[in-house]
Coordinates of C-alpha atoms in Angstrom, one line a residue:
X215 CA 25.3 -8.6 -4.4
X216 CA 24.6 -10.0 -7.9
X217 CA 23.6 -7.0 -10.0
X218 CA 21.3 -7.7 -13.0
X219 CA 23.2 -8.3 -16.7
X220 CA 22.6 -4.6 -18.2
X221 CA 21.5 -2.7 -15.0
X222 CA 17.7 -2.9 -13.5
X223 CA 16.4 -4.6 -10.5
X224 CA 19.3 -6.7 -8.5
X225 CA 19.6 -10.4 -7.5
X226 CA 20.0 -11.3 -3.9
X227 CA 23.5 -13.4 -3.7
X228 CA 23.8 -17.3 -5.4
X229 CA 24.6 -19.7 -2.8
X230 CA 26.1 -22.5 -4.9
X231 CA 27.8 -26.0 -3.8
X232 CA 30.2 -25.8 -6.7
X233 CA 31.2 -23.5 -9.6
X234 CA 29.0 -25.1 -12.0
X235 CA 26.2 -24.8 -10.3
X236 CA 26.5 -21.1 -9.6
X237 CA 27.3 -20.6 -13.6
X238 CA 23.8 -22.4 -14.1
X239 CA 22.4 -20.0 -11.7
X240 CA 23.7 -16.7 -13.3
X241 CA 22.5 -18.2 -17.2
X242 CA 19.1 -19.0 -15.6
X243 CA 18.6 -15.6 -14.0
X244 CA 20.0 -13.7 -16.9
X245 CA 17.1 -15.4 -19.3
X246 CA 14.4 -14.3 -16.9
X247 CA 16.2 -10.9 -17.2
X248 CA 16.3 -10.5 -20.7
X249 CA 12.7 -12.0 -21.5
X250 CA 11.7 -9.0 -18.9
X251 CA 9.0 -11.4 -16.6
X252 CA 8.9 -10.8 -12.7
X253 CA 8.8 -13.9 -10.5
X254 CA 5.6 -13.6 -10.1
X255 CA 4.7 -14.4 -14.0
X256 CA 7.3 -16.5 -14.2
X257 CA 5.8 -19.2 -11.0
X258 CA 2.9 -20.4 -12.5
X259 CA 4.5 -20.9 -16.7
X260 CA 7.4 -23.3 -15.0
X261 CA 5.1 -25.1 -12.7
X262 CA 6.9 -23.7 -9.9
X263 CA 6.0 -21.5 -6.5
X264 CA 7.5 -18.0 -6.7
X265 CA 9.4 -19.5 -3.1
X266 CA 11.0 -22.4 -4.8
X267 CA 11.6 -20.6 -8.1
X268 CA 13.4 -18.3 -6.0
X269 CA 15.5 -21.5 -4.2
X270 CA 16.7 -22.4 -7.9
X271 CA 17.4 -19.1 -9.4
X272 CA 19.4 -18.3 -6.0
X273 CA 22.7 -21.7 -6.3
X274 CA 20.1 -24.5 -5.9
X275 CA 20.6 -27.3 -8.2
X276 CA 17.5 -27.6 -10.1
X277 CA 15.6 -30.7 -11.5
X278 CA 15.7 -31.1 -15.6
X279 CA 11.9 -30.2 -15.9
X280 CA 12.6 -26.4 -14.2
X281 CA 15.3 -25.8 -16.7
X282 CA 13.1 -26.9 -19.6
X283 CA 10.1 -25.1 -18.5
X284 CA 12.3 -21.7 -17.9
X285 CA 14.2 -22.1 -21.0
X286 CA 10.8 -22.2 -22.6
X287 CA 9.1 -19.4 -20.7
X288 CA 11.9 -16.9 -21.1
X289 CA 13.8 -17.6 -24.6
X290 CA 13.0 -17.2 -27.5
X291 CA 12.2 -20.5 -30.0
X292 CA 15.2 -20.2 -32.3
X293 CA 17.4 -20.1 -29.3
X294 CA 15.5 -22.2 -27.0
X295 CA 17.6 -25.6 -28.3
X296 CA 21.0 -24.5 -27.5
X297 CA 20.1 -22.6 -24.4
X298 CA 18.6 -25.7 -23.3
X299 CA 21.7 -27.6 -24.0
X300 CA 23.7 -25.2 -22.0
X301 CA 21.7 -25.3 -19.4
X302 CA 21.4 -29.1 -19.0
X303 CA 25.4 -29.3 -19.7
X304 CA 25.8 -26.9 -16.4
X305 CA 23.3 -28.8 -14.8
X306 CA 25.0 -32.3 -15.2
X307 CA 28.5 -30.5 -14.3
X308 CA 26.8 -29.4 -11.3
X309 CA 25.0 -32.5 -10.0
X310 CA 28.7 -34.5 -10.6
X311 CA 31.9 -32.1 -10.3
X312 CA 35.3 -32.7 -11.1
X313 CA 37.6 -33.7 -8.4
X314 CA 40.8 -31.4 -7.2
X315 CA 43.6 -33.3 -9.2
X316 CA 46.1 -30.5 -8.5
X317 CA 48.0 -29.5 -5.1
X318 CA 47.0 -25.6 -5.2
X319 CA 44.1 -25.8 -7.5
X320 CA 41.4 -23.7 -7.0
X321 CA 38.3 -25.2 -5.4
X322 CA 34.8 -24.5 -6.4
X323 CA 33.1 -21.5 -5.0
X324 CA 30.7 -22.4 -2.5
X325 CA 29.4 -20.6 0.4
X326 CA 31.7 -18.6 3.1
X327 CA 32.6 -15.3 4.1
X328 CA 32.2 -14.0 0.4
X329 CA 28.4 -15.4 0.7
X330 CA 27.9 -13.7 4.1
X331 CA 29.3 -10.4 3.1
X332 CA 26.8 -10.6 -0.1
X333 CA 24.2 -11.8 1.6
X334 CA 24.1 -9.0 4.1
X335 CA 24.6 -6.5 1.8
X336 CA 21.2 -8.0 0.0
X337 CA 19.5 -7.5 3.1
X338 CA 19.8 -4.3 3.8
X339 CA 18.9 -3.8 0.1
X340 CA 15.8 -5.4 1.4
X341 CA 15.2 -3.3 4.0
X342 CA 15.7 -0.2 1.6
X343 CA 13.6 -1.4 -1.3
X344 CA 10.8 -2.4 1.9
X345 CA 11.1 1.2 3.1
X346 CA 10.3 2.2 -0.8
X347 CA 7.6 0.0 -1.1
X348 CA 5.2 0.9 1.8
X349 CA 6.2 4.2 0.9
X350 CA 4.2 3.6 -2.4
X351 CA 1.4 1.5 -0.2
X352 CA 0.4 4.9 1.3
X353 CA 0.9 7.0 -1.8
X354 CA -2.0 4.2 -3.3
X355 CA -4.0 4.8 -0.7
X356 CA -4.2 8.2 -1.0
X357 CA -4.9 8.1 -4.5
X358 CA -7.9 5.9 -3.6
X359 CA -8.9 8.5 -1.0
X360 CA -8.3 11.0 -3.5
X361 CA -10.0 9.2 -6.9
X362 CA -13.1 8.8 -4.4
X363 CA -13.9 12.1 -3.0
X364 CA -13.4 13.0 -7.0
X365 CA -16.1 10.4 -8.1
X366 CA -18.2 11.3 -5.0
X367 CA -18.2 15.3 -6.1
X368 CA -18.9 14.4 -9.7
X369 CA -22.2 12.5 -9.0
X370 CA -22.8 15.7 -6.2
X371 CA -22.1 18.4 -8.7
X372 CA -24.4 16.6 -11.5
X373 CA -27.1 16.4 -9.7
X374 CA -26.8 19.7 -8.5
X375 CA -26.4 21.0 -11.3
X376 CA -29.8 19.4 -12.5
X377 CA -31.2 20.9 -10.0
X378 CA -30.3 24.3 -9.9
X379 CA -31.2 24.7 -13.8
X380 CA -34.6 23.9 -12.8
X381 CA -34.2 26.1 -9.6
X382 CA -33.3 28.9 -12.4
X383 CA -36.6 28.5 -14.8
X384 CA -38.5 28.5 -11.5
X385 CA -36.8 31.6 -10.4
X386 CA -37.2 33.6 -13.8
X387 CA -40.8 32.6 -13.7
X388 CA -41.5 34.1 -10.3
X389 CA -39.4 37.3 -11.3
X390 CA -41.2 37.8 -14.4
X391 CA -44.7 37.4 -12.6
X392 CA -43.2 40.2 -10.3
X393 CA -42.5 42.3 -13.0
X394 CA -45.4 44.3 -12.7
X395 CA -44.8 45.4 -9.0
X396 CA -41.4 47.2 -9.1
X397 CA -39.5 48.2 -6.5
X398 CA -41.7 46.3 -4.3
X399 CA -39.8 44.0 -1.6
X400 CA -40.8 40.7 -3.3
X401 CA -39.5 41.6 -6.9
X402 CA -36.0 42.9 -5.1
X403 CA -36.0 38.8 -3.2
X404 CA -36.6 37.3 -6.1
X405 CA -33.8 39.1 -8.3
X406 CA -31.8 38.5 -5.4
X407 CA -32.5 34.7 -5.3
X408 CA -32.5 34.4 -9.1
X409 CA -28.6 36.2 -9.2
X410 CA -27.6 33.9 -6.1
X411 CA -28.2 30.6 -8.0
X412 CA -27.3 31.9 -11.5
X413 CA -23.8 32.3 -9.6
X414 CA -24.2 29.0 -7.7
X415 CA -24.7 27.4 -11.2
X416 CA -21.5 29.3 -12.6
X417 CA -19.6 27.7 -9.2
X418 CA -21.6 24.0 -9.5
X419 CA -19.9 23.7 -13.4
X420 CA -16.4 25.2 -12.1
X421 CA -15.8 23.0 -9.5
X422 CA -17.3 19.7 -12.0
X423 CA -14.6 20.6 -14.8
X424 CA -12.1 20.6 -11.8
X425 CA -13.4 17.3 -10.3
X426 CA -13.5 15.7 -14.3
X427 CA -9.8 16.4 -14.0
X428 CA -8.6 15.2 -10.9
X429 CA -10.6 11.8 -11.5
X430 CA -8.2 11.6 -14.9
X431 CA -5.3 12.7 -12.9
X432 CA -6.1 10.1 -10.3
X433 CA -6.5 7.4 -12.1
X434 CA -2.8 8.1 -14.5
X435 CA -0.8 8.2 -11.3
X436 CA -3.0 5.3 -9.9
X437 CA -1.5 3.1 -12.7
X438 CA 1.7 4.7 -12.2
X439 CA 1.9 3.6 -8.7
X440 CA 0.9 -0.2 -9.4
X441 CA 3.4 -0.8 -11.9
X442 CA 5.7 0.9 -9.3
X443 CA 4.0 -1.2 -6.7
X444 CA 5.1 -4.3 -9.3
X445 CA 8.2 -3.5 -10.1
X446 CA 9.3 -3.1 -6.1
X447 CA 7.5 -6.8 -5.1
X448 CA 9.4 -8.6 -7.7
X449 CA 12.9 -6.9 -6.6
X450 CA 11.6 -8.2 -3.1
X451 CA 11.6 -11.4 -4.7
X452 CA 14.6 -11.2 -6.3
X453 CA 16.6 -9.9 -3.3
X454 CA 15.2 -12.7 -0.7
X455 CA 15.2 -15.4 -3.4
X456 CA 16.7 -18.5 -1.5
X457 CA 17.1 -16.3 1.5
X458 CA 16.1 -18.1 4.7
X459 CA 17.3 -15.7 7.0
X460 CA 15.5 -12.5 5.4
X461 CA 14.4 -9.9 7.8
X462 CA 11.2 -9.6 5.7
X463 CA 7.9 -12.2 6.1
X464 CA 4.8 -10.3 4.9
X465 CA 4.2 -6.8 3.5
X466 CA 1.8 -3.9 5.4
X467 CA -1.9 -3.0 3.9
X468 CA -2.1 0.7 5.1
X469 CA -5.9 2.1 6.0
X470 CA -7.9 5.3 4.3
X471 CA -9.3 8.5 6.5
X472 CA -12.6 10.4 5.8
X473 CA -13.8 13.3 6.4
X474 CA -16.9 15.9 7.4
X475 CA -18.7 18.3 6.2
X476 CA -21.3 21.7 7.1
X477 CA -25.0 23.0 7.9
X478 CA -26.4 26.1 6.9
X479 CA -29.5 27.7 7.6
X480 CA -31.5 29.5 4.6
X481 CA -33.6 26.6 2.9
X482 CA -32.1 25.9 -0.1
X483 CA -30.0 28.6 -1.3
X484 CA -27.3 27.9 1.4
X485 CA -27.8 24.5 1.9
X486 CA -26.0 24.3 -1.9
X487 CA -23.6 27.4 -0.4
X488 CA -22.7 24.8 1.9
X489 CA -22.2 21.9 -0.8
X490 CA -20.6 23.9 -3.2
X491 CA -18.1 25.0 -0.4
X492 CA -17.0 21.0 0.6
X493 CA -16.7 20.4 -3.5
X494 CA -14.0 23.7 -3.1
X495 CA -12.4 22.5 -0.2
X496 CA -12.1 19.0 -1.1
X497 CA -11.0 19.9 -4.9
X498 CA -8.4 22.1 -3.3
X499 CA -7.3 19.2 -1.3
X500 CA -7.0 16.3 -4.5
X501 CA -4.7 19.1 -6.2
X502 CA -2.5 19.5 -3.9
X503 CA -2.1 15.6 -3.0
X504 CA -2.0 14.4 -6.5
X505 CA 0.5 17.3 -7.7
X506 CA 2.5 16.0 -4.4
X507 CA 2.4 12.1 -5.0
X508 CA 3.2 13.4 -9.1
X509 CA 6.2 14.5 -8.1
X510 CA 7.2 11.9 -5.9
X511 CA 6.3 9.4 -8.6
X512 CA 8.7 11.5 -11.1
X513 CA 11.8 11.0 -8.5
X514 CA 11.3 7.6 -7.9
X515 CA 11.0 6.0 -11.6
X516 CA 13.4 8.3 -12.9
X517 CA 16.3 6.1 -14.4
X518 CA 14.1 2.9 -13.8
X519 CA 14.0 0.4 -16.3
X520 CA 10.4 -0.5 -16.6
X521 CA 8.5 -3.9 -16.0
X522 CA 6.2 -5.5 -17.9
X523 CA 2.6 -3.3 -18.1
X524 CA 0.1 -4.4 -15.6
X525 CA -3.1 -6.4 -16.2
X526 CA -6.3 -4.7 -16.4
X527 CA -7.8 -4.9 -13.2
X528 CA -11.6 -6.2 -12.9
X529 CA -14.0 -4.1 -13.0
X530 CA -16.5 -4.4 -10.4
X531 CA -18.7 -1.4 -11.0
X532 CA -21.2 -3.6 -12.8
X533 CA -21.0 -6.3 -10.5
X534 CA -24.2 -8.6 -10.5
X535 CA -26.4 -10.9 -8.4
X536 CA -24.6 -14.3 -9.6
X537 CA -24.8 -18.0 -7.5
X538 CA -20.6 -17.9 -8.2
X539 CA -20.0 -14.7 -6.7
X540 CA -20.3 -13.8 -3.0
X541 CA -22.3 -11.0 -2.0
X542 CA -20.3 -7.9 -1.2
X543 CA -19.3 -7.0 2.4
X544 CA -22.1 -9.4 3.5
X545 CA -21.0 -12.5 6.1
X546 CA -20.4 -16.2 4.9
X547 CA -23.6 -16.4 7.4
X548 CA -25.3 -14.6 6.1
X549 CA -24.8 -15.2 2.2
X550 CA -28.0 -17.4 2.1
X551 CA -30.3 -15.5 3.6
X552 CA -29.6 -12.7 1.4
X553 CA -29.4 -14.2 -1.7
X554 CA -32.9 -15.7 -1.0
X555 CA -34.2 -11.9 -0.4
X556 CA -32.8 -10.8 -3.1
X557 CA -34.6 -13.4 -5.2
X558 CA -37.8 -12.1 -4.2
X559 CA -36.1 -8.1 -5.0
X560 CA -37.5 -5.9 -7.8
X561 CA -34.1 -4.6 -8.3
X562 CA -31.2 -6.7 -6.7
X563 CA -28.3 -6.1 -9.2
X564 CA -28.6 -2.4 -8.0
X565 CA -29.2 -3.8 -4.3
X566 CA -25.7 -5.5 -5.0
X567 CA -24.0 -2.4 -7.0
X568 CA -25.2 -0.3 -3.7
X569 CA -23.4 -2.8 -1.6
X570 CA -20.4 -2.9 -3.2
X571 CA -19.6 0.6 -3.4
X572 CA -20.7 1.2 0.3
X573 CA -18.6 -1.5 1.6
X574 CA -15.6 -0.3 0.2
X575 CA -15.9 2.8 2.1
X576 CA -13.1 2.7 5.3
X577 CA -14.3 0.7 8.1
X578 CA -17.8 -0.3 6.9
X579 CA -19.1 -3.8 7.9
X580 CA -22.3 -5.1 7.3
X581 CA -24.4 -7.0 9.9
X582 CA -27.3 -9.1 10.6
X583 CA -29.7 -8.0 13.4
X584 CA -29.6 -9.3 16.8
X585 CA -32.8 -11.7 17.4
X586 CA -34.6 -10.1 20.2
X587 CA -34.3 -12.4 23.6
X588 CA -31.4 -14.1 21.7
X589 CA -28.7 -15.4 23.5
X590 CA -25.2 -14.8 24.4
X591 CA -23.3 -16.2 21.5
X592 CA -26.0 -16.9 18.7
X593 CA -25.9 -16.2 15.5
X594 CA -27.2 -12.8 13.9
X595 CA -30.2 -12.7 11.6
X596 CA -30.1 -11.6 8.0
X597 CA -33.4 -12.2 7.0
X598 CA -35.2 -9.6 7.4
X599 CA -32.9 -6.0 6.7
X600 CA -28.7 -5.7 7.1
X601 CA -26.9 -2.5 8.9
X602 CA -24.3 -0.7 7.6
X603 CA -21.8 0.1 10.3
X604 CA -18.3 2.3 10.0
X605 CA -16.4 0.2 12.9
X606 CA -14.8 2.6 15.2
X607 CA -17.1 6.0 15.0
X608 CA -19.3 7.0 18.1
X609 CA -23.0 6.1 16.4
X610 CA -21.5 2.9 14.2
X611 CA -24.5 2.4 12.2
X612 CA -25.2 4.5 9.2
X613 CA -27.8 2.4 7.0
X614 CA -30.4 -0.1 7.1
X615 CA -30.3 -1.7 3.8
X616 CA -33.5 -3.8 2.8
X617 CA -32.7 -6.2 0.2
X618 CA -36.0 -7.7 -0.4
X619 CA -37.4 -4.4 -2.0
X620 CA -34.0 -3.1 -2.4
X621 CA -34.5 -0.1 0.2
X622 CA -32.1 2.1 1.6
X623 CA -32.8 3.7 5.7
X624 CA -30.5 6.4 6.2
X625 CA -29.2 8.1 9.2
X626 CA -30.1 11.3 8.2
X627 CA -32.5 14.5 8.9
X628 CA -32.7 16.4 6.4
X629 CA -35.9 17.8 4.5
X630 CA -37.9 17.5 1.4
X631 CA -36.1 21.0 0.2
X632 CA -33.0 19.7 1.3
X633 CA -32.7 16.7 -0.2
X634 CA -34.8 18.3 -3.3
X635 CA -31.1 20.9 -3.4
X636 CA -28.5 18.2 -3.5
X637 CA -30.5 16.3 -6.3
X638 CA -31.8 13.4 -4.2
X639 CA -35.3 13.8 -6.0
X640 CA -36.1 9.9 -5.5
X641 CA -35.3 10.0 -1.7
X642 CA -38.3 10.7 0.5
X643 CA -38.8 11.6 4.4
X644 CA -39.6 9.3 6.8
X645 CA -42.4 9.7 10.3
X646 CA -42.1 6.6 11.9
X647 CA -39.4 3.5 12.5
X648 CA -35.9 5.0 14.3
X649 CA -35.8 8.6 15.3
X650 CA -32.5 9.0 13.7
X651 CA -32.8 7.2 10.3
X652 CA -35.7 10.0 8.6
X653 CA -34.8 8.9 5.2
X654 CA -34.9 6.6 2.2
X655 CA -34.6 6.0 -1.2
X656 CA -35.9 2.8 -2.9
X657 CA -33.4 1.3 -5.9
X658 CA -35.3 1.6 -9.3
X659 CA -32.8 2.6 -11.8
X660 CA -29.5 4.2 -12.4
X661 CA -30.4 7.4 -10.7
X662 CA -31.7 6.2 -7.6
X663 CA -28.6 4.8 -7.6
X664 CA -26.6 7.5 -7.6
X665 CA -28.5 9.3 -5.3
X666 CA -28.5 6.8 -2.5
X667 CA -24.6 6.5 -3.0
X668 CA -24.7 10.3 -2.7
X669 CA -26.7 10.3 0.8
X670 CA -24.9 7.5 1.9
X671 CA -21.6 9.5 1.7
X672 CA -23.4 11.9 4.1
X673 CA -24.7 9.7 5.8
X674 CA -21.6 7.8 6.9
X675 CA -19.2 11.7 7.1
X676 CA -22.4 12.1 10.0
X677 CA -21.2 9.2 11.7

């Protein structure tokens, strides 16, 4: 196998017609070593597919223009002239070698049992560095599991929080307008009660400073993983550069899991027992797999020699209602139809905002509405509201999402005092439509927001 000049990520083998052509080869790949660009930056500055960049760099002859373009991409200027020169020199050697004038000469190097041996040995290198890289696939998507439970307790435990200092000045009213009955049974409740959420307020900003953390620890081994994510496509590259025969076509996209959570019975007090309990569980949870996927990060960059840093991803938080960008989640058929209600909507970039968060949640689709008496085959209609569905669970649908007045129907049941606990103030109860969607929220502002996303989580755990 041909290592890389001063250790790092290897070559696959050269498969060259002639000895000058696999010099030109090795000088090519050592300046795209040296300048420190994967071939995946380097495609698009020589005008070049990463599949055909890889067909030069691996013995290929290349045309003049290539060599120019990577000379210029990966050298410096005050060397760029003479590299150039070498380059073309090796190039013309190449395209027109020297004849065998000798009896017992040697001939050059092309490919034969020497290729095959390197060649195979580059494959299973492939295999190895394959094995590594869904490996860090899965460690990804756990970190996204992980990052999102994080960000879903944070906008949980804030809300709660809200609500339990008000809970509090309600509960030291009452007490204090008991003060004049002691001993009687509804001063000893209300001490009770008052005592119970002081602690639940002590346990709300616990678990908050440990969620605040494990969204920071998240998102530092989340960038850790895509650089190592990086680093292992373009030795991928490397390895099967002008390799026909490579045992490797596409690379795996790995899926998340969710999860549940409990019912209690005294009205409000427990119901935030209960909450307060999933925040422990699923804190408890995050530590142990980030501290897990920390260490495995630590073994496998140790003695690395480090890429180039990543680009900042996009960030789609803030994403708007725009004619360039499609509507999240929502079907090409559908796009139109939307966009239109949405035009009429008091609120669509929050309509959108909702969508895009929801619909990045495993498994959930959005669909138009079967036309009643419609036929076998026709298409669905998205005029009038969209579903939510998480493909695969027993119920499917877990919203009805109307973007006209940007209004969320959720599958849910629970109370004014409920949904009054876990900070969904906005949300209100619903008498009539579905049996099983009793609630809704209508988008208004940033905290309407929030709360749908919040009872959409529990609404789509339910489901």
């Amino acid at each position: 196998m041909t290592p890389k000049a001063g250790g790092g990520r290897p070559w696959g083998p050269i498969r060259a017609e002639n000895l000058a052509a696999r010099k030109l080869a090795e000088a090519l790949r050592r300046h795209v070593d040296d300048s420190g660009k994967t071939l995946a930056t380097l495609a698009p500055e020589v005008h070049m597919g990463k599949a055909q960049t890889g067909v030069y760099l691996a013995g290929t002859v290349p045309k003049e223009a290539f060599i120019v373009a990577l000379i210029r991409a990966t050298v410096r200027p005050d060397l760029r002239q003479r590299r150039q020169e070498e380059a073309l020199a090796l190039r013309e050697q190449a395209m027109r070698p020297a004849p065998r004038t000798t009896p017992g000469a040697p001939v050059a190097a092309g490919p034969g049992a020497g290729y095959a041996v390197e060649l195979a040995a580059a494959q299973a290198r492939q295999i190895e560095t394959y094995d590594r890289y869904t490996r860090a696939l899965e460690q990804r998507a756990e970190l996204e599991r992980a990052k999102n439970n994080s960000d879903k307790l944070v906008m949980v435990l804030l809300n709660m929080i809200h609500q339990l200092n008000r809970r509090l000045n309600d509960l030291v009213k009452e007490r204090d307008q008991l003060l004049d009955r002691p001993r009687s049974e509804a001063l000893e409740d209300a001490e009770r009660k008052l005592a119970r959420a002081e602690e639940q307020e002590q346990r709300a900003r616990a678990e908050l400073r440990r969620a605040e953390e494990k969204q920071r620890q998240a998102e530092d081994l989340e960038a850790r993983v895509t650089d190592e994510l990086r680093r292992l496509t373009d030795e991928l590259d490397r390895l099967r550069a002008g390799d026909t025969t490579s045992p490797l076509d596409t690379l795996p996209a790995l899926p998340d899991e969710p999860e549940a959570g409990p019912v209690s019975a005294d009205p409000v007090g427990d119901d935030i027992d209960a909450v307060l309990a999933r925040a422990s569980q699923v804190n408890d949870e995050d530590n142990t797999t980030l501290n897990r996927l920390s260490s495995e990060l630590d073994e496998s960059t140790a003695g690395v020699v480090q890429d180039n840093p990543p680009d900042n991803p996009a960030d789609l938080a803030d994403r708007s209602v725009s004619a360039a960008s499609p509507l999240p989640g929502v079907p090409d058929e559908g796009q139109g139809a939307v966009r239109a209600l949405l035009r009429r909507s008091p609120a669509p970039d929050l309509f959108v905002r909702f969508l895009a968060e929801a619909t990045r949640w495993e498994n959930v689709q959005v669909h138009g509405i079967k036309r009643q008496n419609a036929k076998s085959g026709a298409p669905l209609d998205y005029s009038g509201y969209l579903r939510l569905r998480r493909q695969g669970s027993r119920f499917g649908g877990f919203a009805y999402v109307y973007a006209e007045r940007s209004s969320i129907n959720l599958r849910l049941h629970h109370t004014h005092e409920q949904l009054d606990a876990i900070g969904a103030t906005q949300a209100r109860t619903l008498v009539t439509g579905h049996r099983a969607y009793r609630v809704s929220i209508d988008l208004t502002d940033e905290a309407s927001l929030a709360q749908a996303l919040l009872l959409a989580t529990f609404a789509y755990d339910a489901t």
